[in-house]
Structures are given as C-alpha cells and as structure tokens.
Short mmCIF file of C-alpha atoms in Angstrom, two decimals:
data_model
loop_
_atom_site.label_atom_id
_atom_site.label_comp_id
_atom_site.label_asym_id
_atom_site.label_seq_id
_atom_site.Cartn_x
_atom_site.Cartn_y
_atom_site.Cartn_z
CA MET X 1 -15.49 57.71 -47.00
CA ASP X 2 -16.16 55.80 -50.52
CA ASP X 3 -13.02 53.19 -51.31
CA ASP X 4 -13.80 53.93 -55.07
CA SER X 5 -10.28 55.08 -55.87
CA ASP X 6 -10.95 57.72 -58.51
CA ILE X 7 -13.52 59.87 -55.79
CA ALA X 8 -11.18 59.47 -53.51
CA ARG X 9 -8.40 61.05 -55.60
CA LEU X 10 -10.66 63.96 -56.83
CA MET X 11 -11.14 64.54 -52.98
CA ALA X 12 -7.53 65.01 -52.24
CA LEU X 13 -6.77 66.85 -55.49
CA MET X 14 -9.67 69.40 -54.97
CA ALA X 15 -8.43 69.75 -51.12
CA ARG X 16 -5.23 71.20 -52.35
CA ILE X 17 -6.91 74.12 -53.97
CA PRO X 18 -6.70 77.31 -52.34
CA GLY X 19 -9.71 78.04 -50.32
CA LEU X 20 -10.91 74.17 -49.97
CA GLY X 21 -10.16 71.99 -47.34
CA PRO X 22 -10.60 68.34 -46.91
CA ARG X 23 -14.26 68.83 -45.73
CA SER X 24 -15.21 71.69 -48.05
CA ALA X 25 -13.38 69.46 -50.74
CA ARG X 26 -15.69 66.72 -49.98
CA ARG X 27 -18.88 68.53 -50.18
CA ALA X 28 -17.28 69.82 -53.71
CA VAL X 29 -16.92 66.32 -55.06
CA LEU X 30 -20.46 65.31 -54.23
CA HIS X 31 -21.89 68.49 -55.76
CA LEU X 32 -19.77 68.07 -58.85
CA ILE X 33 -21.02 64.03 -59.43
CA LYS X 34 -24.57 65.46 -58.90
CA LYS X 35 -24.36 68.05 -61.33
CA ARG X 36 -22.05 65.98 -63.47
CA SER X 37 -23.05 66.94 -67.37
CA GLN X 38 -23.62 70.33 -66.09
CA LEU X 39 -21.01 71.43 -64.73
CA MET X 40 -17.79 68.57 -63.85
CA VAL X 41 -17.97 67.38 -67.54
CA PRO X 42 -17.07 71.20 -68.81
CA LEU X 43 -15.06 71.76 -65.94
CA GLY X 44 -12.77 68.91 -66.36
CA ASN X 45 -12.42 69.94 -70.45
CA THR X 46 -12.03 73.78 -69.42
CA MET X 47 -9.04 72.64 -67.02
CA GLN X 48 -7.41 70.36 -69.66
CA ALA X 49 -7.57 72.99 -72.40
CA VAL X 50 -6.71 75.70 -70.16
CA ALA X 51 -3.25 73.72 -68.76
CA GLN X 52 -2.60 72.91 -72.56
CA SER X 53 -2.78 76.80 -73.50
CA ALA X 54 -1.87 78.46 -71.05
CA ARG X 55 1.35 80.30 -70.71
CA GLU X 56 3.07 83.41 -69.76
CA CYS X 57 2.99 86.63 -72.18
CA LEU X 58 6.38 86.69 -73.41
CA ASN X 59 6.21 90.59 -72.96
CA CYS X 60 4.68 91.14 -69.71
CA GLY X 61 3.85 87.85 -67.88
CA ASN X 62 0.09 88.13 -67.92
CA PHE X 63 -1.67 84.93 -68.63
CA THR X 64 -2.20 84.16 -72.46
CA THR X 65 -2.90 81.52 -75.06
CA GLY X 66 -0.75 83.12 -77.19
CA ASP X 67 2.76 84.69 -77.47
CA LEU X 68 1.34 87.77 -76.37
CA CYS X 69 -1.53 88.62 -73.64
CA THR X 70 -4.64 90.39 -74.99
CA ILE X 71 -3.70 93.52 -73.10
CA CYS X 72 -0.12 93.61 -75.11
CA THR X 73 -1.54 92.80 -78.13
CA ASP X 74 -4.71 95.91 -77.38
CA VAL X 75 -4.29 98.72 -79.61
CA ALA X 76 -6.97 100.86 -77.91
CA ARG X 77 -4.60 101.03 -74.90
CA GLN X 78 -1.82 103.69 -74.28
CA ASN X 79 1.65 102.91 -74.63
CA GLY X 80 3.14 105.34 -72.78
CA GLN X 81 2.31 103.75 -69.13
CA ILE X 82 3.40 100.61 -67.68
CA CYS X 83 1.97 99.10 -64.15
CA VAL X 84 4.46 97.42 -62.13
CA VAL X 85 2.74 94.47 -60.41
CA GLU X 86 3.85 91.37 -58.33
CA ASP X 87 1.62 89.04 -59.73
CA ILE X 88 -1.48 88.54 -61.82
CA ASP X 89 -4.30 88.76 -59.42
CA ASP X 90 -2.55 92.26 -58.61
CA LEU X 91 -3.22 92.43 -62.36
CA TRP X 92 -6.83 91.68 -62.40
CA ALA X 93 -7.29 93.61 -59.33
CA MET X 94 -6.44 96.59 -61.16
CA GLU X 95 -8.20 96.06 -64.14
CA ARG X 96 -11.50 95.43 -62.19
CA THR X 97 -10.81 99.02 -61.46
CA GLY X 98 -11.04 100.09 -64.85
CA ALA X 99 -9.33 103.04 -63.99
CA PHE X 100 -5.80 102.22 -65.73
CA LYS X 101 -5.46 102.52 -69.22
CA GLY X 102 -2.04 101.51 -70.21
CA ARG X 103 0.14 98.67 -70.20
CA TYR X 104 1.26 96.27 -67.64
CA HIS X 105 4.33 94.33 -66.38
CA VAL X 106 4.10 91.14 -63.82
CA LEU X 107 7.04 90.87 -61.68
CA GLY X 108 6.15 87.69 -60.73
CA GLY X 109 6.81 88.41 -56.97
CA THR X 110 9.12 90.69 -55.21
CA LEU X 111 12.66 90.82 -54.19
CA SER X 112 13.58 88.63 -51.42
CA PRO X 113 17.25 88.16 -50.25
CA ILE X 114 16.15 85.21 -47.57
CA ASP X 115 14.82 83.38 -50.28
CA ALA X 116 17.35 83.81 -52.61
CA VAL X 117 14.69 85.81 -55.14
CA GLY X 118 16.94 88.29 -56.92
CA PRO X 119 16.25 90.95 -59.90
CA ASP X 120 17.05 88.10 -62.18
CA GLU X 121 14.49 85.97 -60.68
CA LEU X 122 12.04 88.54 -61.58
CA ARG X 123 11.15 90.08 -64.81
CA ILE X 124 13.02 93.40 -63.91
CA PRO X 125 15.68 93.20 -66.47
CA ARG X 126 12.61 92.98 -68.95
CA LEU X 127 11.16 95.77 -67.34
CA ILE X 128 14.05 97.97 -67.70
CA ASP X 129 14.13 97.05 -71.58
CA ARG X 130 10.95 97.52 -71.68
CA VAL X 131 10.85 101.32 -70.59
CA THR X 132 13.71 101.97 -73.18
CA THR X 133 12.31 100.39 -76.25
CA GLU X 134 8.96 101.36 -75.69
CA ASN X 135 8.64 104.81 -75.45
CA VAL X 136 7.44 104.74 -71.78
CA GLN X 137 7.13 107.88 -70.07
CA GLU X 138 5.73 106.65 -66.59
CA VAL X 139 6.13 103.47 -64.78
CA ILE X 140 3.77 103.16 -61.70
CA LEU X 141 4.63 100.40 -59.26
CA ALA X 142 1.32 99.19 -57.60
CA LEU X 143 3.15 96.60 -55.17
CA GLY X 144 2.25 95.87 -52.00
CA ALA X 145 2.96 97.99 -48.94
CA THR X 146 4.93 95.46 -47.29
CA ILE X 147 8.49 95.49 -46.50
CA ASP X 148 9.40 93.15 -49.42
CA GLY X 149 6.86 95.01 -51.87
CA GLN X 150 8.87 98.41 -50.86
CA THR X 151 12.07 97.17 -50.99
CA THR X 152 11.37 96.02 -54.80
CA ALA X 153 10.11 99.16 -55.24
CA HIS X 154 13.43 101.29 -54.21
CA TYR X 155 15.29 98.68 -56.26
CA ILE X 156 13.29 99.34 -59.63
CA ALA X 157 12.90 102.86 -59.17
CA ASP X 158 17.31 103.13 -58.72
CA HIS X 159 17.36 101.50 -62.06
CA LEU X 160 14.92 103.58 -63.89
CA SER X 161 16.41 107.13 -63.54
CA ALA X 162 15.37 107.98 -67.32
CA VAL X 163 11.28 107.73 -66.20
CA THR X 164 9.07 109.15 -63.92
CA VAL X 165 8.33 106.33 -61.38
CA THR X 166 5.13 106.78 -59.48
CA THR X 167 3.99 104.43 -57.00
CA LEU X 168 -0.05 103.80 -55.28
CA ALA X 169 -1.00 106.58 -52.82
CA GLN X 170 -1.18 105.37 -48.91
CA GLY X 171 -4.04 106.28 -46.83
CA VAL X 172 -7.47 105.89 -45.56
CA PRO X 173 -9.76 103.23 -47.76
CA VAL X 174 -12.85 103.83 -49.06
CA GLY X 175 -15.34 103.26 -46.45
CA GLY X 176 -12.62 102.87 -43.62
CA GLU X 177 -13.18 103.99 -40.49
CA LEU X 178 -10.44 105.44 -38.46
CA ASP X 179 -10.68 103.91 -35.09
CA TYR X 180 -10.19 100.60 -37.14
CA LEU X 181 -6.91 101.46 -38.86
CA ASP X 182 -3.37 100.66 -37.50
CA GLU X 183 -1.23 103.81 -36.57
CA GLY X 184 0.81 103.45 -39.65
CA THR X 185 -1.86 103.84 -41.84
CA ILE X 186 -3.37 107.03 -40.13
CA GLY X 187 0.16 108.55 -39.95
CA ALA X 188 0.56 108.00 -44.05
CA ALA X 189 -2.62 109.38 -44.55
CA LEU X 190 -1.92 112.29 -42.33
CA LYS X 191 1.63 113.04 -43.83
CA ALA X 192 0.20 112.80 -47.38
CA ARG X 193 -3.06 115.21 -46.45
CA ARG X 194 -4.59 117.61 -48.94
CA THR X 195 -6.21 120.91 -49.14
CA LEU X 196 -9.92 120.24 -49.83
CA MET V 1 -9.78 90.19 -66.12
CA ASP V 2 -8.06 88.15 -68.42
CA ASP V 3 -10.06 88.41 -71.68
CA ASP V 4 -8.53 84.48 -72.78
CA SER V 5 -12.31 82.55 -72.97
CA ASP V 6 -10.93 80.08 -71.64
CA ILE V 7 -9.76 81.31 -68.53
CA ALA V 8 -12.70 83.48 -67.69
CA ARG V 9 -14.64 80.15 -68.16
CA LEU V 10 -12.63 78.05 -65.95
CA MET V 11 -13.37 81.10 -63.27
CA ALA V 12 -17.11 81.05 -64.11
CA LEU V 13 -17.29 77.22 -63.60
CA MET V 14 -14.96 77.41 -60.85
CA ALA V 15 -17.14 79.85 -58.73
CA ARG V 16 -20.35 77.27 -59.06
CA ILE V 17 -18.37 75.15 -56.48
CA PRO V 18 -19.90 75.01 -53.40
CA GLY V 19 -17.13 76.56 -51.19
CA LEU V 20 -16.00 78.60 -53.88
CA GLY V 21 -17.11 82.38 -54.49
CA PRO V 22 -16.20 84.38 -57.51
CA ARG V 23 -13.23 85.95 -55.98
CA SER V 24 -11.54 82.76 -54.49
CA ALA V 25 -12.06 80.96 -57.60
CA ARG V 26 -10.60 83.57 -59.21
CA ARG V 27 -7.57 82.84 -56.89
CA ALA V 28 -8.10 79.16 -57.22
CA VAL V 29 -7.35 79.21 -60.93
CA LEU V 30 -4.40 81.31 -60.53
CA HIS V 31 -3.26 78.34 -58.55
CA LEU V 32 -4.17 76.28 -60.92
CA ILE V 33 -2.48 77.48 -63.45
CA LYS V 34 0.38 77.91 -61.45
CA LYS V 35 0.45 74.29 -60.87
CA ARG V 36 -0.41 73.56 -64.00
CA SER V 37 1.49 69.80 -64.04
CA GLN V 38 1.17 68.79 -60.76
CA LEU V 39 -2.54 69.76 -59.78
CA MET V 40 -4.33 71.03 -62.68
CA VAL V 41 -3.47 68.48 -65.48
CA PRO V 42 -4.21 65.29 -62.89
CA LEU V 43 -7.54 67.32 -61.30
CA GLY V 44 -8.79 67.67 -65.01
CA ASN V 45 -8.06 64.25 -65.63
CA THR V 46 -9.42 62.72 -62.77
CA MET V 47 -12.69 64.75 -63.15
CA GLN V 48 -13.31 63.72 -66.61
CA ALA V 49 -12.74 59.84 -65.39
CA VAL V 50 -14.93 60.12 -62.54
CA ALA V 51 -17.60 61.91 -64.48
CA GLN V 52 -17.91 58.91 -66.84
CA SER V 53 -17.53 56.10 -64.31
CA ALA V 54 -19.74 57.35 -61.20
CA ARG V 55 -22.93 56.38 -61.19
CA GLU V 56 -25.29 55.33 -58.24
CA CYS V 57 -25.12 51.68 -56.58
CA LEU V 58 -28.35 50.17 -57.83
CA ASN V 59 -28.63 48.56 -54.37
CA CYS V 60 -28.05 51.29 -51.94
CA GLY V 61 -27.82 54.58 -53.66
CA ASN V 62 -23.97 55.45 -52.74
CA PHE V 63 -21.76 56.55 -55.52
CA THR V 64 -19.80 53.64 -57.27
CA THR V 65 -18.12 53.16 -60.48
CA GLY V 66 -20.16 49.70 -61.38
CA ASP V 67 -23.08 48.35 -60.43
CA LEU V 68 -22.86 48.20 -56.57
CA CYS V 69 -20.61 49.91 -54.62
CA THR V 70 -17.76 48.96 -52.30
CA ILE V 71 -20.10 48.85 -49.13
CA CYS V 72 -22.57 46.65 -50.53
CA THR V 73 -20.46 44.22 -52.12
CA ASP V 74 -18.02 44.33 -48.83
CA VAL V 75 -18.57 40.55 -47.54
CA ALA V 76 -16.79 41.57 -44.31
CA ARG V 77 -19.49 44.23 -43.28
CA GLN V 78 -22.89 42.58 -41.24
CA ASN V 79 -25.98 42.31 -43.53
CA GLY V 80 -28.80 42.05 -40.41
CA GLN V 81 -28.58 45.97 -40.27
CA ILE V 82 -29.08 48.90 -42.83
CA CYS V 83 -28.41 52.70 -41.92
CA VAL V 84 -30.77 54.90 -43.91
CA VAL V 85 -29.29 58.27 -44.46
CA GLU V 86 -30.54 61.43 -46.55
CA ASP V 87 -27.64 61.76 -48.38
CA ILE V 88 -24.11 60.23 -49.86
CA ASP V 89 -22.58 63.10 -47.59
CA ASP V 90 -24.13 61.62 -44.49
CA LEU V 91 -23.28 58.28 -45.44
CA TRP V 92 -19.33 59.30 -45.61
CA ALA V 93 -19.89 61.22 -42.23
CA MET V 94 -21.27 57.80 -40.52
CA GLU V 95 -18.21 55.96 -42.23
CA ARG V 96 -15.75 58.57 -40.75
CA THR V 97 -16.57 57.47 -37.52
CA GLY V 98 -16.15 53.64 -38.04
CA ALA V 99 -18.94 52.75 -35.75
CA PHE V 100 -21.02 51.03 -38.10
CA LYS V 101 -20.62 47.62 -39.60
CA GLY V 102 -23.83 47.01 -41.45
CA ARG V 103 -25.28 48.61 -44.94
CA TYR V 104 -26.66 51.69 -45.95
CA HIS V 105 -29.51 52.60 -47.85
CA VAL V 106 -29.37 56.59 -49.12
CA LEU V 107 -33.06 57.93 -49.66
CA GLY V 108 -31.29 60.94 -51.98
CA GLY V 109 -33.45 63.71 -49.95
CA THR V 110 -36.27 63.67 -47.12
CA LEU V 111 -39.93 63.82 -47.99
CA SER V 112 -40.94 67.05 -49.07
CA PRO V 113 -44.54 68.07 -49.71
CA ILE V 114 -43.86 71.76 -50.77
CA ASP V 115 -41.25 70.41 -53.03
CA ALA V 116 -43.58 67.48 -54.46
CA VAL V 117 -40.95 65.27 -52.86
CA GLY V 118 -43.22 62.15 -52.03
CA PRO V 119 -41.79 58.58 -51.36
CA ASP V 120 -41.44 57.46 -54.89
CA GLU V 121 -38.92 60.53 -55.35
CA LEU V 122 -37.00 58.78 -52.84
CA ARG V 123 -35.59 55.38 -52.26
CA ILE V 124 -38.35 54.28 -50.00
CA PRO V 125 -39.70 51.65 -52.20
CA ARG V 126 -36.44 49.98 -52.70
CA LEU V 127 -35.70 50.37 -49.17
CA ILE V 128 -39.40 48.67 -48.01
CA ASP V 129 -37.90 45.74 -50.74
CA ARG V 130 -34.71 45.32 -49.18
CA VAL V 131 -35.87 44.91 -45.67
CA THR V 132 -38.06 42.14 -46.64
CA THR V 133 -35.03 40.40 -49.26
CA GLU V 134 -32.21 40.94 -47.40
CA ASN V 135 -32.89 39.34 -44.07
CA VAL V 136 -32.88 42.21 -41.95
CA GLN V 137 -33.40 42.71 -38.60
CA GLU V 138 -33.14 46.65 -37.50
CA VAL V 139 -33.16 49.69 -39.58
CA ILE V 140 -31.50 52.97 -38.13
CA LEU V 141 -32.51 55.99 -39.64
CA ALA V 142 -29.47 58.32 -39.38
CA LEU V 143 -31.78 61.35 -40.41
CA GLY V 144 -31.25 65.21 -40.00
CA ALA V 145 -32.86 66.82 -36.94
CA THR V 146 -34.84 68.89 -39.16
CA ILE V 147 -38.95 68.80 -39.21
CA ASP V 148 -38.44 67.30 -43.16
CA GLY V 149 -36.23 64.49 -41.87
CA GLN V 150 -38.31 63.47 -38.90
CA THR V 151 -41.47 63.50 -40.94
CA THR V 152 -39.36 60.90 -43.38
CA ALA V 153 -38.40 59.02 -40.60
CA HIS V 154 -42.10 58.89 -39.14
CA TYR V 155 -42.99 58.02 -42.44
CA ILE V 156 -40.21 55.05 -42.78
CA ALA V 157 -41.12 53.50 -39.50
CA ASP V 158 -44.90 53.62 -40.21
CA HIS V 159 -44.27 51.50 -43.44
CA LEU V 160 -41.76 48.85 -41.88
CA SER V 161 -43.57 47.23 -38.84
CA ALA V 162 -41.68 43.70 -39.47
CA VAL V 163 -38.51 45.16 -38.19
CA THR V 164 -36.76 47.01 -35.43
CA VAL V 165 -36.66 50.62 -36.28
CA THR V 166 -34.27 52.57 -34.23
CA THR V 167 -33.20 56.52 -34.80
CA LEU V 168 -29.97 58.09 -33.50
CA ALA V 169 -30.03 59.35 -30.10
CA GLN V 170 -30.49 63.12 -29.43
CA GLY V 171 -28.33 64.91 -26.72
CA VAL V 172 -25.48 67.08 -26.01
CA PRO V 173 -22.68 66.67 -28.47
CA VAL V 174 -19.40 65.83 -27.42
CA GLY V 175 -17.45 68.79 -26.10
CA GLY V 176 -20.84 70.79 -26.12
CA GLU V 177 -21.09 73.14 -23.14
CA LEU V 178 -24.93 73.84 -21.75
CA ASP V 179 -24.62 77.49 -22.25
CA TYR V 180 -24.18 77.56 -26.00
CA LEU V 181 -27.00 74.86 -26.53
CA ASP V 182 -30.52 76.00 -27.83
CA GLU V 183 -33.68 74.48 -25.26
CA GLY V 184 -34.67 72.14 -27.73
CA THR V 185 -31.39 69.99 -27.56
CA ILE V 186 -31.06 70.52 -23.93
CA GLY V 187 -35.11 69.42 -23.48
CA ALA V 188 -34.28 66.14 -25.29
CA ALA V 189 -31.29 65.55 -23.57
CA LEU V 190 -32.71 65.98 -20.33
CA LYS V 191 -35.73 63.69 -21.59
CA ALA V 192 -33.57 61.18 -22.21
CA ARG V 193 -31.18 61.11 -19.40
CA ARG V 194 -29.91 57.99 -18.09
CA THR V 195 -28.35 56.36 -15.15
CA LEU V 196 -24.70 56.85 -14.61
#
C-alpha cells in the first residue's frame, strides 16, 4: 500500500461509495490517477459543484440546484396528478419509464415506528398541503411492496379522502416466469386477473 | 432522470469508474448527495489534491507526490533486490503480503507486439540501468502468468545476465481444491513438486 496520505485517503473515501468495496476502490483510484485529466479532474470539480449547489426542491423534495426542481417548474407537465415515491431514486426509476407526465412528491422514506419515523419526519404534511392547493384529482402511490411501504400507503390514503388515491398494480413482472416467482406475487396476480 | 446538468454530468462521470455502471453510478450519486458534507465534499477535495500532486516516481514508476516514492526513499528497505511488476496495483498487492522488503520496479504494462508496445514503451531500459547502478543481486519477476507476462519475463531475463533473475512460483493456490483448478496449474504444480 502506498503511504502517500492523499492517495490512501482517497481510497478510504472511495470505499465508502455504495457498490465499491476496499478492493474495487483501489482499482478505481488507480484508474482515476491514470486518467487524471480526462476523468479525475472533471469528476472532482463536478463533485464540488454538485455538493455546493444541490439541495431539495422546496415543493416536492427532488434534487435541484435552485429553489424548485425541473419537474415542478416544467409547464409541459400535467398538474392534476401527483406520484408519491419513497426516495429520489424511485422518482428517477419512474421517469425512465417515460410513462408518467404529472408531478412528483418525494416522501424521503417510509413510516417506521421502530425507527421513530412518523408523518412529520417525512414530507406527508406537505403532500396533504399540496393536494388541497394544487387542484389535484389523483394521488398515485408508487411505494415499495414492503410492509413499511404499504403501511405508509394506507396512512396517506386515510388522510386524503378528498381525492382519488391509486396504487401501482401488483402482478407478474414483464419477462417473469411463474416458476421463479414467490407465492405472494402469483397470488396477487391471480386476484387482480383481467379478461383478455 | 434529473435534468440538472451538474447532477447528470456527475452520474455520467461516475459511470466511467471501473466497477460502476450507469445504475450503480446513479445509486452512488444519490448517496453522495445525501452525505454531502461527510463524504462528497472531502472526496471532491481529495480527488483534486491527488490529481494535482500525484505523479510517477522517477526511479521506479510507483505513484508519489514528490520526485521519488515512499518505497524508493525508505532507508529501512533492503537495496539488493528489485521486484518487477506490471502495474501499480500489482505493487500494492505485493505490499499487502508484507513478505517483500526490497525495492520495486513498475513496468507500466507488458510487451505486446500487436499493440506496438516494445521495451522502450515500458520502463525496461530504466530497469537495466538500475540493475547496474544500484548494486542489485536479484531481480524478482512478479509478472502475470499470461502469455504477454511470460514473454516480457523472458525478454527481461535475456537482458539481465549479470544478476540472478527469479520468478514467482507456480502451483496450487492456498485454499485451492484440485477439482476446481485448470490442468495447466496442476501440471505446473506437479512439475515443481517438492519433498515434504
């Protein structure tokens, strides 16, 4: 191991990035040093720029460099629908489908009594606020099919009686083979079966 | 996907780090933004510091922040042995064993006529130079057991007739089961068998 403290420090920091361990962090640092001008310098600069400018959108919780994010300020998007997601990576996943043209609301997690995460720790009051002020007709709950996700979904549905609250369909994933699916998924798909 | 150009640019740059693809780069960026002050700011700073200061040791080719690396300037290390490695990650791998107390020489690759890599593209002339000036008794070739690695090893051995040239032993890896080893390795281990 090189004793040069900056390189050692860089390896230690890189190893804390999810998806990289100590070994792959070493490989990454070696690659970065070799590609100093093409990769390391712009990466370092961009990281500092993002660290300085990135903040949460005051309206929906998405990342932005201003007060409001590009989705909240986009006049081409429809107003009447809000898609509620747990975290920003879920928002990105929804956006990649290109199937949703409304607005988003990022909760910042799920309700979890064990971890002392209540409605006020999430962006739930702000959501209830938005539903009344933004002339919303439908709230789509795109939360994980986990216990915490479903608890959160039911809590939100209970507090939004004035609008239609929908949730993502459960069933067989595209390309999925029955043999590899768990019983819960097959059961849900059977219950929600539709006429061909 | 977020349209904020800095965040998108950061994702694109992160995806070029070996070990990260587009998906894990997105996850990494999300994590970095969330851990802005604890991880992203120091990482950006350290990257810039290393990008500015890191260079190759004039003597052996290891990374350093000065003219000579910490191994070349370490008076506690023995002088008579030089361990020749292909690249700096191999040097790090050797150092992690703690089994070698001599000096290193990093070639920067292997001879490869197809890629037009000849002796002058590597640090081979400098190695021959060091062997004569540094009072070296043994050159240990710790090159990969690949065709290019072995070609390079034979080339170096041919040009260093004045000193003992050794190479790493080939055989069964520690913890290895014969059933999972290739024929070449088992054959090499059988040839190099020793009395118990």
